Short mmCIF file of N, CA and C in Angstrom, two decimals:
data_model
loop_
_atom_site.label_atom_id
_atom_site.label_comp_id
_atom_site.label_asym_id
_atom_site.label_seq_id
_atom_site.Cartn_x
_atom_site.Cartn_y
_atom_site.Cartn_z
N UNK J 9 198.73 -42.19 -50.87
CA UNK J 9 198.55 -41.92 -49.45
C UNK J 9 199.69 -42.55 -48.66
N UNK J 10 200.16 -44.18 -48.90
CA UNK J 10 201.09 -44.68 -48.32
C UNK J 10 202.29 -43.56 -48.28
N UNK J 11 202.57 -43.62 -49.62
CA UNK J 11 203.78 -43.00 -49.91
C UNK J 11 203.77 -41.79 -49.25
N UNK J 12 202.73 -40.80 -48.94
CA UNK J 12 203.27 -39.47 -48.36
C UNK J 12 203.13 -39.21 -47.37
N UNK J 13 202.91 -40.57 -46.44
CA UNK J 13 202.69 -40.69 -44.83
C UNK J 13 204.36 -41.30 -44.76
N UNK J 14 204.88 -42.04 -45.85
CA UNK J 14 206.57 -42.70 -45.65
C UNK J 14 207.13 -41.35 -45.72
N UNK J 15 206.81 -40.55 -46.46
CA UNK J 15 208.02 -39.57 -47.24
C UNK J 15 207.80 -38.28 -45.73
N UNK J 16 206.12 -38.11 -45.25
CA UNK J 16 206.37 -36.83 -43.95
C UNK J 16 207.27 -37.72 -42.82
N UNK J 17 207.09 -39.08 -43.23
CA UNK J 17 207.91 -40.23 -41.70
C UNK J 17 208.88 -39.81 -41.66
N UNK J 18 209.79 -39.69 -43.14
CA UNK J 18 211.24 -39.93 -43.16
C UNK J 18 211.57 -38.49 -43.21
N UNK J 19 211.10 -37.49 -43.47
CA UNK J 19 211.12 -36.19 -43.40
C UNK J 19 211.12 -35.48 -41.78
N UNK J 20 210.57 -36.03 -41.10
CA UNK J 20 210.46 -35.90 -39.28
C UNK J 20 211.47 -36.70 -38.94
N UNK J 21 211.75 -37.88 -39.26
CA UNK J 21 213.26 -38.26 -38.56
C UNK J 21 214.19 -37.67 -39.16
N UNK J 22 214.45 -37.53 -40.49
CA UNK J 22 215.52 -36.64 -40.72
C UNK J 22 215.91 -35.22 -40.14
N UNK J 23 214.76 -34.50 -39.81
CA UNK J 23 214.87 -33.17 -39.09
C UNK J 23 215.17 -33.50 -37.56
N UNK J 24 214.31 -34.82 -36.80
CA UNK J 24 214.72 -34.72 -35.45
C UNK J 24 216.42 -35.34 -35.19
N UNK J 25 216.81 -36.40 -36.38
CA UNK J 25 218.36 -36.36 -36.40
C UNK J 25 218.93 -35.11 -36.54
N UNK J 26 218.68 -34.66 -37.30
CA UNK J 26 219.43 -33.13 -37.41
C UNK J 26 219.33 -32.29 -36.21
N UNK J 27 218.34 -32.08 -35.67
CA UNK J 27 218.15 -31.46 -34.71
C UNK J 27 218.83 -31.89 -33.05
N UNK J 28 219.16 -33.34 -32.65
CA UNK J 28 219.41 -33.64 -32.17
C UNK J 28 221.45 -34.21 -32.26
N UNK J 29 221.86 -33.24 -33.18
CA UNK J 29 222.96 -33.17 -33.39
C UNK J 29 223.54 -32.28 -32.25
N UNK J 30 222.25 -30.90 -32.43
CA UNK J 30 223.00 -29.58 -31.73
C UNK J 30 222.64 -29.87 -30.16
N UNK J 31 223.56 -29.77 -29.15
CA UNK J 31 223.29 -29.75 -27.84
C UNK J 31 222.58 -29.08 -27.39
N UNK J 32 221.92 -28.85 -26.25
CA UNK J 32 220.92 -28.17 -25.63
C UNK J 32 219.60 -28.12 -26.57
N UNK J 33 218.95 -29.09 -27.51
CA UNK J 33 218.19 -29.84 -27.97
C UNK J 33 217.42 -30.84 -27.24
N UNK J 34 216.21 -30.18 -26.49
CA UNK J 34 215.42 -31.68 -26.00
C UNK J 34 214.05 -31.95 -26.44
N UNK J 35 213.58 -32.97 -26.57
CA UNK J 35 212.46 -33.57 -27.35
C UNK J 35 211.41 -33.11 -25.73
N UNK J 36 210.43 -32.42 -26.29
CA UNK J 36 209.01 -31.92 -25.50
C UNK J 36 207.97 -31.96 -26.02
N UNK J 37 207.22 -33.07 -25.07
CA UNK J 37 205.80 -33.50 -26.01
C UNK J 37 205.14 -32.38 -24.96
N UNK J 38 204.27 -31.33 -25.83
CA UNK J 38 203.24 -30.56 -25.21
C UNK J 38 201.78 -31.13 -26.22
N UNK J 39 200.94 -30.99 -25.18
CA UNK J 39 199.25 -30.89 -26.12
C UNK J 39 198.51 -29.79 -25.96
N UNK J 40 198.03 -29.67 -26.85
CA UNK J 40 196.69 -28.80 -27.57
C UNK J 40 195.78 -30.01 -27.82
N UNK J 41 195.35 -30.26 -27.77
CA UNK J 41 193.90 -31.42 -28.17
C UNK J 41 193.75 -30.13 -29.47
N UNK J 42 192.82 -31.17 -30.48
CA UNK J 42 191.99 -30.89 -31.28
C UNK J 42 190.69 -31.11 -30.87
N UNK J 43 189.83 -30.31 -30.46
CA UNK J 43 188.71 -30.59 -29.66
C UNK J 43 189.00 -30.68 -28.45
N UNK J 44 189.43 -30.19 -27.46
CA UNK J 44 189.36 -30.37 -26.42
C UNK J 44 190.84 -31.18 -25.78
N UNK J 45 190.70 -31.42 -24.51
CA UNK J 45 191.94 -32.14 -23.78
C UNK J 45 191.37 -33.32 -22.95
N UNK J 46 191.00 -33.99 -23.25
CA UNK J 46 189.81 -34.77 -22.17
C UNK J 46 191.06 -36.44 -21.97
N UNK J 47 190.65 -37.33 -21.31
CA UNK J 47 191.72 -38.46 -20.98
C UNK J 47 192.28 -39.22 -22.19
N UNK J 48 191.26 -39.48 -23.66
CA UNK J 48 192.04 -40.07 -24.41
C UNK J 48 193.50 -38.97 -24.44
N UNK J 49 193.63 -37.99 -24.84
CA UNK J 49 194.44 -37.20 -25.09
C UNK J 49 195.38 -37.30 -24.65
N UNK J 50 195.34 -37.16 -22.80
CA UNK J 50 196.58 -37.81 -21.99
C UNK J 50 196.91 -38.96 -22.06
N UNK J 51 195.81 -39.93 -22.69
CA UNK J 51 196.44 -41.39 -22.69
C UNK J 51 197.39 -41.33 -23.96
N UNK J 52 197.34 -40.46 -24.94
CA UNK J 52 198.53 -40.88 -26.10
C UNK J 52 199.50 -40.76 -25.79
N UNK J 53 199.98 -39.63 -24.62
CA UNK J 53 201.41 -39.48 -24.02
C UNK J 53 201.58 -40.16 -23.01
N UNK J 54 200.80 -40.83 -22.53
CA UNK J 54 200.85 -41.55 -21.51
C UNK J 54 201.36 -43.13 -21.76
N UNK J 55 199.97 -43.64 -22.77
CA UNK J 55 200.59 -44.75 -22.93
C UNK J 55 201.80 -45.64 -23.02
N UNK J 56 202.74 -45.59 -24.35
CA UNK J 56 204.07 -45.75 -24.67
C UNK J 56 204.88 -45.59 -23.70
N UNK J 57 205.00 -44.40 -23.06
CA UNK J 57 205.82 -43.57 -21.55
C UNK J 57 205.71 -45.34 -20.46
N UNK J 58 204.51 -45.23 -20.02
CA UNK J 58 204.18 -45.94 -19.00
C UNK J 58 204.26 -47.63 -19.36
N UNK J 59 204.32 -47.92 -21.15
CA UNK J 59 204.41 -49.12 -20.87
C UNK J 59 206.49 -49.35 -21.16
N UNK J 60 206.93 -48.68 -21.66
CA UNK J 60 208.27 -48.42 -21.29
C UNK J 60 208.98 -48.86 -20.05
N UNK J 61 208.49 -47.98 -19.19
CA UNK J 61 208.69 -47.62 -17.71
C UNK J 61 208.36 -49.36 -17.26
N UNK J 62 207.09 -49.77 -17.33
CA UNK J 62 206.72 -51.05 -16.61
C UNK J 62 207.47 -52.07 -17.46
N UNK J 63 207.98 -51.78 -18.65
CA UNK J 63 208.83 -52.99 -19.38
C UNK J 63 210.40 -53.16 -17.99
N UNK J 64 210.66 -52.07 -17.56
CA UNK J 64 211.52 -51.80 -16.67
C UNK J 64 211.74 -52.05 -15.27
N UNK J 65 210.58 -52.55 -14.84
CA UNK J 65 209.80 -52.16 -13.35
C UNK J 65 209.47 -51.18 -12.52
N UNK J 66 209.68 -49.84 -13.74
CA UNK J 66 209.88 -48.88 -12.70
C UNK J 66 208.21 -48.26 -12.41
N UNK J 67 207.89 -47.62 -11.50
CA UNK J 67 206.04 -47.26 -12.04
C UNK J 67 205.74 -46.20 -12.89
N UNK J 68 204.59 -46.36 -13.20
CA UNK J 68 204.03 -45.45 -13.88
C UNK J 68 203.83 -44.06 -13.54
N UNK J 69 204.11 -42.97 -14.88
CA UNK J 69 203.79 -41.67 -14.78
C UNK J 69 202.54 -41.49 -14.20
N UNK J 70 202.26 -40.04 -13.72
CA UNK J 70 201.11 -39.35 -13.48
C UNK J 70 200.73 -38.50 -14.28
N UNK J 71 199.39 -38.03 -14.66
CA UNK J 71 199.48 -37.10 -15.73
C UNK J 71 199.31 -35.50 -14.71
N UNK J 72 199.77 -34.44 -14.19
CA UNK J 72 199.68 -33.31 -13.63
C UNK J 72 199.40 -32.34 -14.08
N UNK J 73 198.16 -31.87 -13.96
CA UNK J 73 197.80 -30.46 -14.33
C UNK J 73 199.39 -29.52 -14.38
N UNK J 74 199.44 -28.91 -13.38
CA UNK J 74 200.57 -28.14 -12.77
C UNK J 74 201.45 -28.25 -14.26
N UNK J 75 201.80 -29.23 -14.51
CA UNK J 75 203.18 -29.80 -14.97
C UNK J 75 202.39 -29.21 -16.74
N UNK J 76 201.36 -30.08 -16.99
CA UNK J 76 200.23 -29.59 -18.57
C UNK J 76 200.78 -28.18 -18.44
N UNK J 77 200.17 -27.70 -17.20
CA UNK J 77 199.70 -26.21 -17.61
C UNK J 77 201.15 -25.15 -18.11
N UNK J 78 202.03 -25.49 -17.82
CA UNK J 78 203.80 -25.52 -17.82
C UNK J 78 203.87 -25.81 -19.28
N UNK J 79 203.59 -26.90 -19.48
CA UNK J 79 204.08 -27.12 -21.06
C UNK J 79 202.88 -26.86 -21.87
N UNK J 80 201.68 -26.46 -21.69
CA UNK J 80 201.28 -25.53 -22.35
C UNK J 80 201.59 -23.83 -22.68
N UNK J 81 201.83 -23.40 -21.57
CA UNK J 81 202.16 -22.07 -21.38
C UNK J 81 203.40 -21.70 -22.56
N UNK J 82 204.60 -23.22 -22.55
CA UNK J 82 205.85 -22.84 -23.15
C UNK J 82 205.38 -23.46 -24.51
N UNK J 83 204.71 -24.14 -25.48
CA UNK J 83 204.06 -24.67 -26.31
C UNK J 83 203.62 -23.59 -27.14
N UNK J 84 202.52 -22.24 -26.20
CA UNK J 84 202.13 -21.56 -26.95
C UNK J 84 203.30 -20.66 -27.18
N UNK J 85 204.51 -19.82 -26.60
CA UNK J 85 205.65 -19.51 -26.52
C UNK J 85 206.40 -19.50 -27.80
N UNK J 86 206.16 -20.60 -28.31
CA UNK J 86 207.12 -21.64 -29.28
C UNK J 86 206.15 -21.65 -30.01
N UNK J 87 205.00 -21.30 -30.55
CA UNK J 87 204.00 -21.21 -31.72
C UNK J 87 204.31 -20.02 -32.88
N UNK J 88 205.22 -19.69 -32.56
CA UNK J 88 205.70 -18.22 -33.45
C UNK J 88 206.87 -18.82 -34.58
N UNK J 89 207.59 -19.37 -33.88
CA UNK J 89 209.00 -19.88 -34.38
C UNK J 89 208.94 -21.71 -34.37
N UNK J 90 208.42 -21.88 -33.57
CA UNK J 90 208.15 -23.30 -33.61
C UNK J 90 209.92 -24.07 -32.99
N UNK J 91 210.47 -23.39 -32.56
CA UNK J 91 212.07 -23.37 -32.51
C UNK J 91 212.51 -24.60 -31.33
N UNK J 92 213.22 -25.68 -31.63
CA UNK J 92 213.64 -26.98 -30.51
C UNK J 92 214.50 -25.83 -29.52
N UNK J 93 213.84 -25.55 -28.68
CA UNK J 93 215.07 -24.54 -27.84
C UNK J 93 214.27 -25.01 -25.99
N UNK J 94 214.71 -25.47 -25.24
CA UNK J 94 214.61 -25.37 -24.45
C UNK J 94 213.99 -24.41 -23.53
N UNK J 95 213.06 -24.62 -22.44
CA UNK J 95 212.76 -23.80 -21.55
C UNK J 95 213.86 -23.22 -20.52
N UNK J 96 214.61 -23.96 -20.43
CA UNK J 96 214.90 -23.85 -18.96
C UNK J 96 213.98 -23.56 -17.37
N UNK J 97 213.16 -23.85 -17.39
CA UNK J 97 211.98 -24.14 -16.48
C UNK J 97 212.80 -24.89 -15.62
N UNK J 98 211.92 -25.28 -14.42
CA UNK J 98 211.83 -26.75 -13.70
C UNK J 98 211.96 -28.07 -13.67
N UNK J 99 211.46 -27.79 -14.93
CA UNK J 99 210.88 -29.67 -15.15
C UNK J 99 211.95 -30.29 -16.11
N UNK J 100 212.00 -31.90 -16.09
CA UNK J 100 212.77 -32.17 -17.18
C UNK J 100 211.99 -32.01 -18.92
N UNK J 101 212.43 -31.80 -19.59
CA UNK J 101 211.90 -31.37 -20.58
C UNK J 101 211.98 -32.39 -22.20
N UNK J 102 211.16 -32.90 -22.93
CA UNK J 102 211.42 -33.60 -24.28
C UNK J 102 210.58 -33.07 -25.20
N UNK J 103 211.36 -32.22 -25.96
CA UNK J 103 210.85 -31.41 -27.39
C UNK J 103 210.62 -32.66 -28.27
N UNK J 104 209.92 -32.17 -29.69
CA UNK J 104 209.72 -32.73 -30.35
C UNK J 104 209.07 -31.56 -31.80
N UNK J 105 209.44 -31.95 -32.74
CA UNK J 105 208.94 -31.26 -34.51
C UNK J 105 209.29 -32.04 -35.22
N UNK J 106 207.73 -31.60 -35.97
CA UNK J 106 207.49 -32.44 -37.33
C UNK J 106 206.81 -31.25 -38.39
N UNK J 107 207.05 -31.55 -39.26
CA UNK J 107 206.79 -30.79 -40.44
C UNK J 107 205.14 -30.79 -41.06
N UNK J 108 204.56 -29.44 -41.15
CA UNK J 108 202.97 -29.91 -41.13
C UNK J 108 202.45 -30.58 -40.41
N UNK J 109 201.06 -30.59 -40.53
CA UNK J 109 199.90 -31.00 -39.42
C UNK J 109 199.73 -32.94 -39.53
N UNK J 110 198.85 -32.99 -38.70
CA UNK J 110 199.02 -34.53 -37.85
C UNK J 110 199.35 -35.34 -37.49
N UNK J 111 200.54 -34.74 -36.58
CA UNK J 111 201.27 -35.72 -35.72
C UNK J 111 200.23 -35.99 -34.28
N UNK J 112 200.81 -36.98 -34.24
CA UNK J 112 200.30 -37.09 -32.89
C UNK J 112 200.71 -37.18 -31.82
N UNK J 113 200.61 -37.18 -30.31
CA UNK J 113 201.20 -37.05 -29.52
C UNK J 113 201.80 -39.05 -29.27
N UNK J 114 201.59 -39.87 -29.54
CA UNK J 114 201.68 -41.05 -29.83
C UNK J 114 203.16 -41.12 -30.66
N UNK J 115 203.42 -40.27 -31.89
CA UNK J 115 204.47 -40.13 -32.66
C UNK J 115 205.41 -39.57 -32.02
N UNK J 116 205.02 -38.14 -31.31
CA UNK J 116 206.23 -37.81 -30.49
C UNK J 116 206.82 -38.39 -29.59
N UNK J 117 206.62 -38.95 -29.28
CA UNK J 117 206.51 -40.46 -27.67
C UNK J 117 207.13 -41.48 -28.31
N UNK J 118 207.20 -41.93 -29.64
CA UNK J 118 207.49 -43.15 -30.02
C UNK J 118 208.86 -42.41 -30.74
N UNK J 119 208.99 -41.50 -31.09
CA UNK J 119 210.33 -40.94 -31.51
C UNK J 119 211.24 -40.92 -30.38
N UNK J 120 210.99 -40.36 -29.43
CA UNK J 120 211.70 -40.02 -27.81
C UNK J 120 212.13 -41.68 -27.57
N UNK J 121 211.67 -42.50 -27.33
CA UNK J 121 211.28 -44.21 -27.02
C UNK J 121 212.51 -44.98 -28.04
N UNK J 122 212.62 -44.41 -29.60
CA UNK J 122 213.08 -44.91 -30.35
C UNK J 122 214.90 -44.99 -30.10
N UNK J 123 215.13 -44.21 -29.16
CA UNK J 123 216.56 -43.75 -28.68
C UNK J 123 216.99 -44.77 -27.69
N UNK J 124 216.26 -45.63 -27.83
CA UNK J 124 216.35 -46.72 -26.40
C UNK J 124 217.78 -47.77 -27.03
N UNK J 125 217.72 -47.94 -27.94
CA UNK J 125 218.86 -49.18 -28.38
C UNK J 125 220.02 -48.06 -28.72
N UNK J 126 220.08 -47.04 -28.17
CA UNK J 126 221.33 -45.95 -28.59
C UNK J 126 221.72 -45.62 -26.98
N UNK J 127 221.04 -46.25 -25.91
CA UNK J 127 221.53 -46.17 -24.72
C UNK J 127 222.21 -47.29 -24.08
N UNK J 128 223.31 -47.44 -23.63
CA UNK J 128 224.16 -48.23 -22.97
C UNK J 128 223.99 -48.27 -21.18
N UNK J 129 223.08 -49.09 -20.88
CA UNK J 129 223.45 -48.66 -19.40
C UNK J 129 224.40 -49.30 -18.65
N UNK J 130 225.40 -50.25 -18.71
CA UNK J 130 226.46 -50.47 -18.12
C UNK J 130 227.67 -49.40 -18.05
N UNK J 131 227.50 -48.42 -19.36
CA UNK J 131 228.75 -47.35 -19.41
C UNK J 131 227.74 -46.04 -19.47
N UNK J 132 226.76 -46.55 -19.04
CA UNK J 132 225.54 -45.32 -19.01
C UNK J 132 225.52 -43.68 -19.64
N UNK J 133 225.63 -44.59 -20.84
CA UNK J 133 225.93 -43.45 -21.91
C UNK J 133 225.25 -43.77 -23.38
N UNK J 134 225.51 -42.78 -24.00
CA UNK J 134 224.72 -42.93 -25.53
C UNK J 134 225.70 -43.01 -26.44
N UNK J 135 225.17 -44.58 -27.24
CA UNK J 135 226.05 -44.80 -28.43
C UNK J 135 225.42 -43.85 -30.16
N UNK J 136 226.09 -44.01 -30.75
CA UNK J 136 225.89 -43.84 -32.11
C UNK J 136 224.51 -42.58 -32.26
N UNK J 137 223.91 -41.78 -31.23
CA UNK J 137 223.53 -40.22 -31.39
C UNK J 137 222.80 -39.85 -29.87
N UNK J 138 221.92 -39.23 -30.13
CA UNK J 138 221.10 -38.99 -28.79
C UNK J 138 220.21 -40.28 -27.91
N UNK J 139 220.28 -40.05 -26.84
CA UNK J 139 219.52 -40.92 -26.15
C UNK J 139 218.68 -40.50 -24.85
N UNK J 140 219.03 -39.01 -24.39
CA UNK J 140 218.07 -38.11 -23.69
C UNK J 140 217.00 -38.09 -23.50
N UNK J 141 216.19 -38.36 -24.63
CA UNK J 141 214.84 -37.90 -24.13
C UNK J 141 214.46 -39.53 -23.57
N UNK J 142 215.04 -40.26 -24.19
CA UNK J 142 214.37 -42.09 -23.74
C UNK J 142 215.03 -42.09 -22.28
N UNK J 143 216.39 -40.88 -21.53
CA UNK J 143 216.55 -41.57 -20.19
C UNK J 143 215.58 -41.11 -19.43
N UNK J 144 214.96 -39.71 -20.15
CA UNK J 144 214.26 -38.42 -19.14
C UNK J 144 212.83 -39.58 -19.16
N UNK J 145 212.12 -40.25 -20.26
CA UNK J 145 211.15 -40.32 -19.87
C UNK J 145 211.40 -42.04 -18.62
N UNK J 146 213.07 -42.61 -18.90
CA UNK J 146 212.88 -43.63 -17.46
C UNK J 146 213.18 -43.61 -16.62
N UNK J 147 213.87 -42.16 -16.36
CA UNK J 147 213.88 -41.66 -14.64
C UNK J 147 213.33 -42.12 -13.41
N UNK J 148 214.03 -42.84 -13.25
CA UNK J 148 213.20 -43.54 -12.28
C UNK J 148 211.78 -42.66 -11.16
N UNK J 149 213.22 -41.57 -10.58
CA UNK J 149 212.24 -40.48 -9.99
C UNK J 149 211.38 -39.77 -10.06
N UNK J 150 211.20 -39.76 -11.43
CA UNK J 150 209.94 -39.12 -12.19
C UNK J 150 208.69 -39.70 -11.85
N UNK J 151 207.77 -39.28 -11.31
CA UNK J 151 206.43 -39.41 -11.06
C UNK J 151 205.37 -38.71 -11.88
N UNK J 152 205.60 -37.07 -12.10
CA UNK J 152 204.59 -36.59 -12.88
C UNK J 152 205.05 -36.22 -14.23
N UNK J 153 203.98 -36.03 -15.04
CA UNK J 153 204.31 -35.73 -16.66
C UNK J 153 203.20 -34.56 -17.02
N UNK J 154 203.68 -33.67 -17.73
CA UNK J 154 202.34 -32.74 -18.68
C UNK J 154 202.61 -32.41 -19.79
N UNK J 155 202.13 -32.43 -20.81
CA UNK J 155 202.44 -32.41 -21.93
C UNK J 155 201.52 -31.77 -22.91
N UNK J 156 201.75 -30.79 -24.18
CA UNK J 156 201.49 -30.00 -24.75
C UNK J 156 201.88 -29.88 -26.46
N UNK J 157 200.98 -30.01 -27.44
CA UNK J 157 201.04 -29.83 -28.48
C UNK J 157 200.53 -28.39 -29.21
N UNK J 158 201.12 -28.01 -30.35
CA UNK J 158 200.77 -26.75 -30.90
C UNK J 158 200.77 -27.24 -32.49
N UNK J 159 199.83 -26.21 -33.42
CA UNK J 159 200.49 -26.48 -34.82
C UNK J 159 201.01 -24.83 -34.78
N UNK J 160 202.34 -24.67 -35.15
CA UNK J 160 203.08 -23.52 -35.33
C UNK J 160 202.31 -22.67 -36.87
N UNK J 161 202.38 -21.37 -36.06
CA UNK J 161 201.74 -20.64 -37.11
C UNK J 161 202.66 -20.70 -38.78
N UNK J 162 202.09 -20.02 -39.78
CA UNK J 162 202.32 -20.27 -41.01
C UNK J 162 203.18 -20.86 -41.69
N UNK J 163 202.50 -22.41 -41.05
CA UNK J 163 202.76 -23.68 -41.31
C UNK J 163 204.26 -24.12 -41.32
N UNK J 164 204.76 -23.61 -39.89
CA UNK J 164 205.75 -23.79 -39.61
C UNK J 164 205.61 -25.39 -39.16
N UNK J 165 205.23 -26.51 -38.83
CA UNK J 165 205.04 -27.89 -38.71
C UNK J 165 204.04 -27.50 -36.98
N UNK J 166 204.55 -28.90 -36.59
CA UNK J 166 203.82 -29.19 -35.16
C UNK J 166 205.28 -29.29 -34.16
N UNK J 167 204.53 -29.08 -33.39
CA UNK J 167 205.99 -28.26 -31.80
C UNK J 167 205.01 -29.44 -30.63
N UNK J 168 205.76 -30.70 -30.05
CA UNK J 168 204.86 -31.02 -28.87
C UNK J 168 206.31 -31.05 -27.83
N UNK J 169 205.54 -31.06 -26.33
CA UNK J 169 206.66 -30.70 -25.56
C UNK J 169 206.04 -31.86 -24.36
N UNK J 170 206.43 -32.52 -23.41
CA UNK J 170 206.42 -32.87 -22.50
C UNK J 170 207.22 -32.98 -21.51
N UNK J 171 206.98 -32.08 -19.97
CA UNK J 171 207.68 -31.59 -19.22
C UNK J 171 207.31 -33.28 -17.66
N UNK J 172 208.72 -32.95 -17.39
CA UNK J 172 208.67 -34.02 -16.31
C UNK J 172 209.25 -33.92 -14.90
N UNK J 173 208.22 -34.43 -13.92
CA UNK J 173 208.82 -33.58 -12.77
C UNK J 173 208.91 -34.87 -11.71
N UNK J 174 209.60 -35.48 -10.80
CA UNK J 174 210.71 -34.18 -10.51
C UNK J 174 211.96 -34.08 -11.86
N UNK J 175 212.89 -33.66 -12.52
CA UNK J 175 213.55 -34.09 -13.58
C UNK J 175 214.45 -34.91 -13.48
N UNK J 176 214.81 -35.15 -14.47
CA UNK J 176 216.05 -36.25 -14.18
C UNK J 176 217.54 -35.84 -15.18
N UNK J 177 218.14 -37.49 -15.89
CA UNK J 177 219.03 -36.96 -16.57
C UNK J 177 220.11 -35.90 -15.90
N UNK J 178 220.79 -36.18 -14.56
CA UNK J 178 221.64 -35.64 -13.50
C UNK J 178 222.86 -36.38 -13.87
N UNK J 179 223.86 -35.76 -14.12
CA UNK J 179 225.47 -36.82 -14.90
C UNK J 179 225.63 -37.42 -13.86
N UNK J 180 226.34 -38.56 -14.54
CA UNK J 180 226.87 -39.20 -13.51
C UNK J 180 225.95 -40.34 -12.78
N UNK J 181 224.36 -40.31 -13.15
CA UNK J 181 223.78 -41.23 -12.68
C UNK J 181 222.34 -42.24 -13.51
N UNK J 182 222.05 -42.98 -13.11
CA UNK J 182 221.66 -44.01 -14.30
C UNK J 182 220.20 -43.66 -13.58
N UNK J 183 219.24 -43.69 -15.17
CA UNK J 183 217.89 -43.00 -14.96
C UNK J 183 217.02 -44.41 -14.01
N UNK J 184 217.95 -45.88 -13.99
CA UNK J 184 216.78 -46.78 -13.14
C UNK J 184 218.30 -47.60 -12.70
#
C-alpha cells in the first residue's frame, strides 16, 4: 500500500513537471465532491490556500459560488480529454492532473503551494521551473476562489481546476 501511494506520488509530480515545462500550462483546482459539495469540500481547497496567504499577511480567500460554478462548467469541458489547457475565461486559473482516482483537492493545493521556494520575490521571478500557480494563489488582490474536480472519463486520471477572481499574475508586478 505504502509503496503504491509513493510510486502514484512520484508519478503525479513527474507528469505535473512535465507538464509545467510547456507554457500556457496552469494548475486548476476544480471540485466534483464525491457525495455531494457541502463545506468540508471547500475547506480542502481552502485550507492550505488561506493558511499560505495568512503565513504572508495577506487575507483570506472566499469561497464563490459564481467563481465554483465557472470551474465547474470548465472541469466538466475537460472530462473528455482531461487536457492541462487553459480556459481563457476571466478568472485567474490553476490546473492540476494526476493519474487515476483519489486525489484530493488538498493534493492539488499542496502541489500549486510546493512552487513557493522556486519563487524569488526580490527579482520577482521563478527560479529553477514554474512558480505560477503559488503567485496566483498569493495575489494579494484576490478575494474569491471556486474550484472544481472531475475523474476524466476512461480512466484518463483526475483534472481539478481552481479559478480566482479578481486574477492576478499581471508582469511586471509582485503578487503581495
Amino acid at each position: 500500500m505504502a509503496s503504491s501511494t509513493c510510486a502514484r506520488a512520484h508519478i503525479a509530480i513527474v507528469l505535473l513537471g512535465i507538464v509545467l515545462l510547456f507554457p500556457g500550462n496552469a494548475v486548476v483546482v476544480g471540485a466534483y465532491p464525491r457525495g455531494g459539495g457541502g463545506g468540508d469540500y471547500r475547506m480542502q481547497f481552502l485550507e492550505q490556500q488561506n493558511a499560505a496567504r495568512a503565513a504572508m499577511g495577506l487575507p483570506p480567500l472566499e469561497w464563490n459560488e459564481r467563481v465554483a460554478g465557472y470551474a465547474r462548467w470548465y472541469a466538466e469541458s475537460r472530462r473528455g480529454d482531461c487536457a492541462l489547457v487553459h480556459s481563457s475565461g476571466p478568472y485567474g486559473e490553476n490546473l492540476f492532473w494526476g493519474s487515476g482516482t483519489g486525489w484530493s483537492p488538498a493534493q492539488a493545493v499542496g502541489a500549486w503551494l510546493a512552487e513557493q521556494p522556486r519563487y524569488n520575490y526580490w527579482s520577482n521571478s521563478c527560479y529553477g521551473g514554474m512558480c505560477g500557480h503559488y503567485t496566483q494563489i498569493m495575489w494579494r488582490a484576490t478575494r474569491r476562489v471556486g474550484c472544481a474536480m472531475v475523474t476524466c472519463y476512461n480512466g484518463r486520471g483526475t483534472f481539478i481546476t481552481c479559478n480566482y477572481d479578481p486574477p492576478g499574475n499581471y508582469v511586471g508586478m509582485r503578487p503581495y
